[in-house]
Amino acid sequence: MIENARRWRILAGGFAAGMAGVLSVTGATAAADPLYPMPPQPGPVVAQGVPAVQPGATALMPGAAAAAQSQRQLALAPAAPPLHPAQAGPALQPLQVGPAGQPGQTAQVTGQPAQSVPGAGMLPVAAAAPEPVPATSQTLVDFLKEKGVKLEPQVARDFKALNIVLPMPPGWSHVPDPNVPDAFAVIADRAGVDPLYTSNAALVVYKLVGGDFDPKEAITHGFIDSQQLTAWRTTNASLADFGGMPSARIEGTYRENNMTLNTWRRHTIATAGPDKYLVTLAVTTSASEAVAAADDTDAITNGFRINPVGAPAAAPRAAPVAAPAPPR
């Protein structure tokens, strides 16, 4: 009995020792296995200008991780502080263009036109001189007389104060004309086809003595004498300078002796040294012959010149100077 008990103790002890060994081996094996850490949870990536991905959005394709990494690196740089509204320049402010437009409508600019500002190193453009305004009363001669000016008629013989060019077309010639008071020179077309009126060009020159007047102001009265003719109708007029001298040119038609006449007239105030001269040219044809005589009258009016003595006289257009031959 005792021996059986001893055997059971030995058997129980062996069983206990075996279990302890098994547990020891199992624990050692478990302790030898590596412990894998939990994968870190990715934090939210903040990138300027990249909207956050909403639930249910399309997953990034391969290669998007590199883009996200690049965006993460860009986000590390300090962003520029936003511009304070008080520091914003005019270009950043909305332009007021009148009443607010409705959706789908085009706003209309109602402001004043922009002013041109000269850039650096550029000079502002000088304002143009105002255009002279034609006088509405008092002829040029009457204006000068009112200013105390005496008009002395000049004659072509031995006249040396001015160089005056009066072209003479073929078939025209100098003629005495008692109908032109104080005539300096008169030329006429003796071969004209109108038996009642001869086309002519009459030149009158006065020396202006004494008085005190402004030539620019005086010449604005240069249209009045023509406008006072019977049934006058203006076809063209100008107060532009002629060769740098104050001048008034007017063209039109009028009635005389039951005829309609076409005339071209120019008044010019010329200066020669201390003296001033009033030079007047009138070219007149009958209305029925105006077209036939157009070439002749154009040659006279376009070739007419006034120059101070000593200045080179311009060649009249009716007789242009031939170009010199090239050197050999």
Tab-separated table of C-alpha atoms in Angstrom:
chain	number	residue	atom	x	y	z
A	1	MET	CA	0.000	0.000	0.000
A	2	ILE	CA	2.795	2.323	0.960
A	3	GLU	CA	4.676	1.309	-2.150
A	4	ASN	CA	1.661	2.076	-4.326
A	5	ALA	CA	1.342	5.469	-2.729
A	6	ARG	CA	5.018	6.109	-3.395
A	7	ARG	CA	4.503	5.084	-7.002
A	8	TRP	CA	1.586	7.471	-7.375
A	9	ARG	CA	3.658	10.269	-5.889
A	10	ILE	CA	6.456	9.557	-8.318
A	11	LEU	CA	3.986	9.412	-11.157
A	12	ALA	CA	2.300	12.645	-10.040
A	13	GLY	CA	5.661	14.300	-9.584
A	14	GLY	CA	6.746	13.214	-13.033
A	15	PHE	CA	3.521	14.430	-14.522
A	16	ALA	CA	3.904	17.777	-12.761
A	17	ALA	CA	7.494	18.087	-13.913
A	18	GLY	CA	6.465	17.267	-17.454
A	19	MET	CA	3.753	19.880	-17.445
A	20	ALA	CA	6.168	22.454	-16.064
A	21	GLY	CA	8.609	21.656	-18.872
A	22	VAL	CA	5.914	21.945	-21.467
A	23	LEU	CA	4.776	25.276	-20.089
A	24	SER	CA	8.384	26.475	-19.898
A	25	VAL	CA	9.047	25.549	-23.509
A	26	THR	CA	5.805	27.106	-24.679
A	27	GLY	CA	6.465	30.352	-22.791
A	28	ALA	CA	9.996	30.602	-24.150
A	29	THR	CA	8.761	30.077	-27.637
A	30	ALA	CA	6.100	32.738	-27.243
A	31	ALA	CA	8.635	35.147	-25.738
A	32	ALA	CA	10.942	34.639	-28.740
A	33	ASP	CA	8.326	35.783	-31.314
A	34	PRO	CA	8.842	39.494	-32.501
A	35	LEU	CA	6.237	41.976	-31.442
A	36	TYR	CA	5.149	44.031	-34.472
A	37	PRO	CA	4.141	47.606	-33.555
A	38	MET	CA	0.837	48.913	-34.650
A	39	PRO	CA	1.107	50.899	-37.935
A	40	PRO	CA	0.940	54.670	-37.279
A	41	GLN	CA	-2.267	56.356	-38.216
A	42	PRO	CA	-1.607	58.968	-40.999
A	43	GLY	CA	-2.380	62.478	-39.857
A	44	PRO	CA	-4.341	64.901	-42.031
A	45	VAL	CA	-2.250	66.582	-44.692
A	46	VAL	CA	-2.834	70.352	-44.955
A	47	ALA	CA	-1.946	71.753	-48.355
A	48	GLN	CA	-2.845	75.237	-49.590
A	49	GLY	CA	-5.107	75.224	-52.589
A	50	VAL	CA	-5.815	71.433	-52.352
A	51	PRO	CA	-9.372	70.656	-51.259
A	52	ALA	CA	-9.784	67.985	-48.594
A	53	VAL	CA	-10.954	64.603	-49.777
A	54	GLN	CA	-14.565	64.086	-48.791
A	55	PRO	CA	-15.908	60.689	-47.798
A	56	GLY	CA	-16.824	58.735	-50.846
A	57	ALA	CA	-14.370	60.627	-53.067
A	58	THR	CA	-12.387	58.802	-55.732
A	59	ALA	CA	-9.230	57.154	-54.341
A	60	LEU	CA	-5.844	58.513	-55.415
A	61	MET	CA	-4.240	56.733	-58.330
A	62	PRO	CA	-0.693	55.353	-58.163
A	63	GLY	CA	1.787	58.210	-57.980
A	64	ALA	CA	-0.568	60.414	-55.968
A	65	ALA	CA	1.466	59.660	-52.846
A	66	ALA	CA	4.441	61.492	-54.367
A	67	ALA	CA	2.227	64.452	-55.182
A	68	ALA	CA	0.876	64.479	-51.645
A	69	GLN	CA	4.437	64.372	-50.300
A	70	SER	CA	5.370	67.309	-52.571
A	71	GLN	CA	2.365	69.259	-51.365
A	72	ARG	CA	3.329	68.483	-47.772
A	73	GLN	CA	6.805	69.895	-48.409
A	74	LEU	CA	5.378	73.065	-50.024
A	75	ALA	CA	3.090	73.574	-47.084
A	76	LEU	CA	6.139	73.749	-44.809
A	77	ALA	CA	7.190	77.120	-46.268
A	78	PRO	CA	5.635	80.066	-44.421
A	79	ALA	CA	2.807	81.525	-46.445
A	80	ALA	CA	2.882	85.255	-47.229
A	81	PRO	CA	0.556	87.190	-44.948
A	82	PRO	CA	-2.616	88.342	-46.685
A	83	LEU	CA	-2.600	91.914	-47.960
A	84	HIS	CA	-4.497	94.187	-45.650
A	85	PRO	CA	-7.397	95.949	-47.410
A	86	ALA	CA	-5.956	99.314	-46.448
A	87	GLN	CA	-2.694	98.463	-48.280
A	88	ALA	CA	-4.328	97.310	-51.493
A	89	GLY	CA	-3.513	99.474	-54.491
A	90	PRO	CA	-6.097	101.023	-56.810
A	91	ALA	CA	-5.628	98.203	-59.293
A	92	LEU	CA	-7.025	95.760	-56.745
A	93	GLN	CA	-10.164	97.775	-56.153
A	94	PRO	CA	-13.260	97.227	-58.293
A	95	LEU	CA	-13.864	99.874	-60.916
A	96	GLN	CA	-17.116	101.722	-60.484
A	97	VAL	CA	-18.821	101.761	-63.856
A	98	GLY	CA	-22.162	103.234	-62.999
A	99	PRO	CA	-25.167	101.303	-61.647
A	100	ALA	CA	-24.517	97.694	-60.695
A	101	GLY	CA	-25.213	95.394	-63.595
A	102	GLN	CA	-27.641	92.532	-63.427
A	103	PRO	CA	-26.492	88.965	-64.102
A	104	GLY	CA	-26.024	88.433	-67.796
A	105	GLN	CA	-25.820	92.165	-68.549
A	106	THR	CA	-22.779	94.115	-69.749
A	107	ALA	CA	-21.747	97.075	-67.604
A	108	GLN	CA	-21.390	100.364	-69.428
A	109	VAL	CA	-18.451	102.617	-68.553
A	110	THR	CA	-19.705	106.038	-67.567
A	111	GLY	CA	-16.473	107.636	-66.343
A	112	GLN	CA	-14.467	110.382	-68.040
A	113	PRO	CA	-11.900	109.415	-70.691
A	114	ALA	CA	-8.484	108.604	-69.306
A	115	GLN	CA	-5.945	111.411	-69.403
A	116	SER	CA	-2.691	110.717	-71.174
A	117	VAL	CA	0.280	110.941	-68.800
A	118	PRO	CA	3.720	111.405	-70.409
A	119	GLY	CA	6.182	108.718	-69.431
A	120	ALA	CA	9.613	109.247	-67.959
A	121	GLY	CA	11.882	111.228	-70.266
A	122	MET	CA	8.995	112.358	-72.443
A	123	LEU	CA	7.892	115.946	-72.808
A	124	PRO	CA	4.174	116.752	-72.778
A	125	VAL	CA	2.750	117.658	-76.164
A	126	ALA	CA	2.030	121.352	-76.443
A	127	ALA	CA	-1.591	122.250	-76.932
A	128	ALA	CA	-2.486	123.211	-80.484
A	129	ALA	CA	-3.055	126.899	-81.143
A	130	PRO	CA	-6.735	127.794	-81.358
A	131	GLU	CA	-8.150	128.118	-84.848
A	132	PRO	CA	-8.833	131.719	-85.917
A	133	VAL	CA	-12.501	132.630	-86.026
A	134	PRO	CA	-13.694	134.559	-89.119
A	135	ALA	CA	-15.092	138.004	-88.430
A	136	THR	CA	-18.764	138.564	-89.195
A	137	SER	CA	-18.657	142.264	-90.020
A	138	GLN	CA	-16.340	145.000	-91.353
A	139	THR	CA	-14.148	144.354	-94.377
A	140	LEU	CA	-10.384	144.037	-94.070
A	141	VAL	CA	-9.831	147.478	-95.622
A	142	ASP	CA	-12.349	149.072	-93.277
A	143	PHE	CA	-10.729	147.367	-90.283
A	144	LEU	CA	-7.289	148.712	-91.225
A	145	LYS	CA	-8.600	152.219	-91.786
A	146	GLU	CA	-10.306	152.135	-88.399
A	147	LYS	CA	-6.923	151.285	-86.841
A	148	GLY	CA	-5.416	154.387	-88.428
A	149	VAL	CA	-3.654	152.542	-91.254
A	150	LYS	CA	-3.149	154.308	-94.568
A	151	LEU	CA	-3.235	152.080	-97.676
A	152	GLU	CA	-0.770	153.207	-100.352
A	153	PRO	CA	-1.260	151.525	-103.794
A	154	GLN	CA	1.900	150.004	-105.267
A	155	VAL	CA	2.815	149.611	-108.944
A	156	ALA	CA	4.738	146.761	-110.474
A	157	ARG	CA	7.392	149.001	-112.034
A	158	ASP	CA	10.441	149.270	-109.748
A	159	PHE	CA	8.671	147.456	-106.893
A	160	LYS	CA	11.414	145.770	-104.849
A	161	ALA	CA	9.920	145.146	-101.429
A	162	LEU	CA	8.561	141.673	-102.237
A	163	ASN	CA	9.124	138.928	-104.775
A	164	ILE	CA	5.672	138.139	-106.203
A	165	VAL	CA	5.184	135.258	-108.644
A	166	LEU	CA	2.029	135.406	-110.799
A	167	PRO	CA	2.011	132.483	-113.277
A	168	MET	CA	0.676	133.229	-116.752
A	169	PRO	CA	-0.906	130.228	-118.536
A	170	PRO	CA	-0.628	129.850	-122.341
A	171	GLY	CA	-3.026	132.172	-124.155
A	172	TRP	CA	-3.151	134.644	-121.262
A	173	SER	CA	-1.565	138.120	-121.410
A	174	HIS	CA	-1.203	141.347	-119.462
A	175	VAL	CA	-4.106	143.708	-120.037
A	176	PRO	CA	-5.065	147.133	-118.720
A	177	ASP	CA	-8.285	146.842	-116.752
A	178	PRO	CA	-9.930	150.040	-115.577
A	179	ASN	CA	-12.465	147.944	-113.660
A	180	VAL	CA	-9.766	147.016	-111.092
A	181	PRO	CA	-8.927	150.061	-108.981
A	182	ASP	CA	-5.270	150.356	-107.907
A	183	ALA	CA	-4.329	147.337	-110.023
A	184	PHE	CA	-0.774	146.051	-109.586
A	185	ALA	CA	-1.122	143.592	-112.483
A	186	VAL	CA	-4.005	142.084	-114.476
A	187	ILE	CA	-3.772	139.117	-116.821
A	188	ALA	CA	-6.640	137.724	-118.916
A	189	ASP	CA	-7.495	134.874	-121.262
A	190	ARG	CA	-8.119	136.535	-124.611
A	191	ALA	CA	-8.874	133.186	-126.228
A	192	GLY	CA	-11.756	132.358	-123.922
A	193	VAL	CA	-14.956	130.921	-125.396
A	194	ASP	CA	-17.338	133.122	-123.397
A	195	PRO	CA	-18.030	136.264	-125.462
A	196	LEU	CA	-19.607	138.097	-122.508
A	197	TYR	CA	-16.917	137.671	-119.869
A	198	THR	CA	-13.149	137.228	-120.040
A	199	SER	CA	-11.461	135.059	-117.433
A	200	ASN	CA	-8.893	137.151	-115.553
A	201	ALA	CA	-6.546	137.363	-112.564
A	202	ALA	CA	-6.188	140.743	-110.824
A	203	LEU	CA	-3.380	141.515	-108.360
A	204	VAL	CA	-3.484	144.504	-105.979
A	205	VAL	CA	-0.714	145.506	-103.537
A	206	TYR	CA	-1.015	148.114	-100.767
A	207	LYS	CA	1.694	149.321	-98.440
A	208	LEU	CA	0.271	149.642	-94.921
A	209	VAL	CA	1.520	152.874	-93.374
A	210	GLY	CA	1.013	153.912	-89.759
A	211	GLY	CA	-1.596	152.643	-87.386
A	212	ASP	CA	-1.348	149.860	-84.846
A	213	PHE	CA	-2.969	146.503	-85.550
A	214	ASP	CA	-2.496	142.771	-85.144
A	215	PRO	CA	-2.119	141.061	-88.555
A	216	LYS	CA	-3.651	137.864	-87.166
A	217	GLU	CA	-6.722	139.737	-86.031
A	218	ALA	CA	-6.918	141.825	-89.190
A	219	ILE	CA	-6.876	138.829	-91.540
A	220	THR	CA	-10.001	137.360	-89.922
A	221	HIS	CA	-11.883	140.117	-91.800
A	222	GLY	CA	-10.628	138.766	-95.152
A	223	PHE	CA	-13.910	137.062	-96.121
A	224	ILE	CA	-16.283	139.978	-95.661
A	225	ASP	CA	-15.670	141.810	-98.967
A	226	SER	CA	-16.480	138.639	-100.938
A	227	GLN	CA	-19.486	137.799	-98.781
A	228	GLN	CA	-20.957	141.229	-99.516
A	229	LEU	CA	-21.139	140.519	-103.256
A	230	THR	CA	-24.594	140.003	-104.780
A	231	ALA	CA	-26.011	136.485	-104.272
A	232	TRP	CA	-22.731	135.265	-102.814
A	233	ARG	CA	-22.343	131.538	-102.134
A	234	THR	CA	-19.190	130.187	-100.495
A	235	THR	CA	-17.756	126.923	-101.808
A	236	ASN	CA	-14.464	126.894	-99.865
A	237	ALA	CA	-12.637	129.090	-97.355
A	238	SER	CA	-9.544	128.993	-95.143
A	239	LEU	CA	-7.661	131.219	-92.708
A	240	ALA	CA	-4.490	129.112	-92.837
A	241	ASP	CA	-1.186	130.958	-93.178
A	242	PHE	CA	0.257	131.343	-96.663
A	243	GLY	CA	4.029	130.929	-96.735
A	244	GLY	CA	4.110	131.673	-93.008
A	245	MET	CA	2.117	134.907	-93.440
A	246	PRO	CA	-1.435	135.651	-92.223
A	247	SER	CA	-3.800	134.930	-95.099
A	248	ALA	CA	-7.498	134.508	-95.919
A	249	ARG	CA	-8.606	132.452	-98.925
A	250	ILE	CA	-12.197	132.117	-100.108
A	251	GLU	CA	-13.929	130.628	-103.155
A	252	GLY	CA	-17.517	130.987	-104.315
A	253	THR	CA	-19.988	132.363	-106.835
A	254	TYR	CA	-21.864	135.642	-107.136
A	255	ARG	CA	-24.062	137.514	-109.599
A	256	GLU	CA	-22.960	140.488	-111.701
A	257	ASN	CA	-24.653	141.985	-114.789
A	258	ASN	CA	-27.060	139.053	-115.016
A	259	MET	CA	-24.157	136.602	-115.043
A	260	THR	CA	-23.006	134.043	-112.504
A	261	LEU	CA	-19.287	134.382	-111.873
A	262	ASN	CA	-16.946	131.986	-110.132
A	263	THR	CA	-14.100	133.585	-108.149
A	264	TRP	CA	-11.094	132.614	-105.994
A	265	ARG	CA	-9.629	135.330	-103.732
A	266	ARG	CA	-6.703	135.515	-101.322
A	267	HIS	CA	-5.707	138.351	-98.963
A	268	THR	CA	-2.206	138.129	-97.450
A	269	ILE	CA	-0.450	140.483	-95.028
A	270	ALA	CA	3.246	140.270	-95.925
A	271	THR	CA	6.190	141.738	-94.015
A	272	ALA	CA	9.324	143.176	-95.629
A	273	GLY	CA	11.720	144.527	-93.020
A	274	PRO	CA	9.810	147.070	-90.907
A	275	ASP	CA	7.058	147.462	-93.524
A	276	LYS	CA	3.827	145.554	-94.040
A	277	TYR	CA	1.927	145.036	-97.270
A	278	LEU	CA	-1.561	143.831	-98.131
A	279	VAL	CA	-1.388	141.608	-101.229
A	280	THR	CA	-4.694	140.570	-102.834
A	281	LEU	CA	-5.182	138.193	-105.769
A	282	ALA	CA	-8.599	137.535	-107.353
A	283	VAL	CA	-9.063	134.952	-110.133
A	284	THR	CA	-12.506	135.120	-111.774
A	285	THR	CA	-14.264	133.262	-114.586
A	286	SER	CA	-17.832	132.985	-115.765
A	287	ALA	CA	-19.718	129.971	-114.407
A	288	SER	CA	-20.198	128.676	-117.949
A	289	GLU	CA	-16.424	128.694	-118.553
A	290	ALA	CA	-15.286	127.561	-115.113
A	291	VAL	CA	-14.734	123.946	-116.174
A	292	ALA	CA	-12.976	124.795	-119.440
A	293	ALA	CA	-10.678	127.282	-117.689
A	294	ALA	CA	-10.034	125.063	-114.648
A	295	ASP	CA	-6.509	124.065	-115.698
A	296	ASP	CA	-5.501	127.699	-116.250
A	297	THR	CA	-7.024	129.008	-113.033
A	298	ASP	CA	-5.522	126.137	-111.015
A	299	ALA	CA	-2.094	126.915	-112.476
A	300	ILE	CA	-2.428	130.528	-111.320
A	301	THR	CA	-3.762	129.870	-107.826
A	302	ASN	CA	-1.386	126.981	-107.112
A	303	GLY	CA	1.683	128.735	-108.519
A	304	PHE	CA	1.074	132.113	-106.864
A	305	ARG	CA	3.886	133.001	-104.415
A	306	ILE	CA	4.902	135.877	-102.128
A	307	ASN	CA	8.412	136.072	-100.657
A	308	PRO	CA	10.475	138.831	-99.025
A	309	VAL	CA	13.311	140.189	-101.130
A	310	GLY	CA	16.401	138.042	-100.619
A	311	ALA	CA	14.439	134.857	-99.973
A	312	PRO	CA	14.454	132.294	-102.804
A	313	ALA	CA	11.221	132.501	-104.736
A	314	ALA	CA	9.398	129.198	-105.050
A	315	ALA	CA	8.960	127.992	-108.591
A	316	PRO	CA	5.326	128.226	-109.722
A	317	ARG	CA	3.579	124.902	-110.238
A	318	ALA	CA	2.541	125.948	-113.731
A	319	ALA	CA	6.189	125.922	-114.839
A	320	PRO	CA	8.182	123.450	-112.718
A	321	VAL	CA	11.961	123.599	-112.915
A	322	ALA	CA	13.534	120.588	-114.644
A	323	ALA	CA	15.799	118.407	-112.526
A	324	PRO	CA	19.553	118.801	-113.243
A	325	ALA	CA	21.244	116.106	-115.295
A	326	PRO	CA	23.219	113.525	-113.286
A	327	PRO	CA	27.025	114.054	-113.193
A	328	ARG	CA	29.009	112.111	-115.769
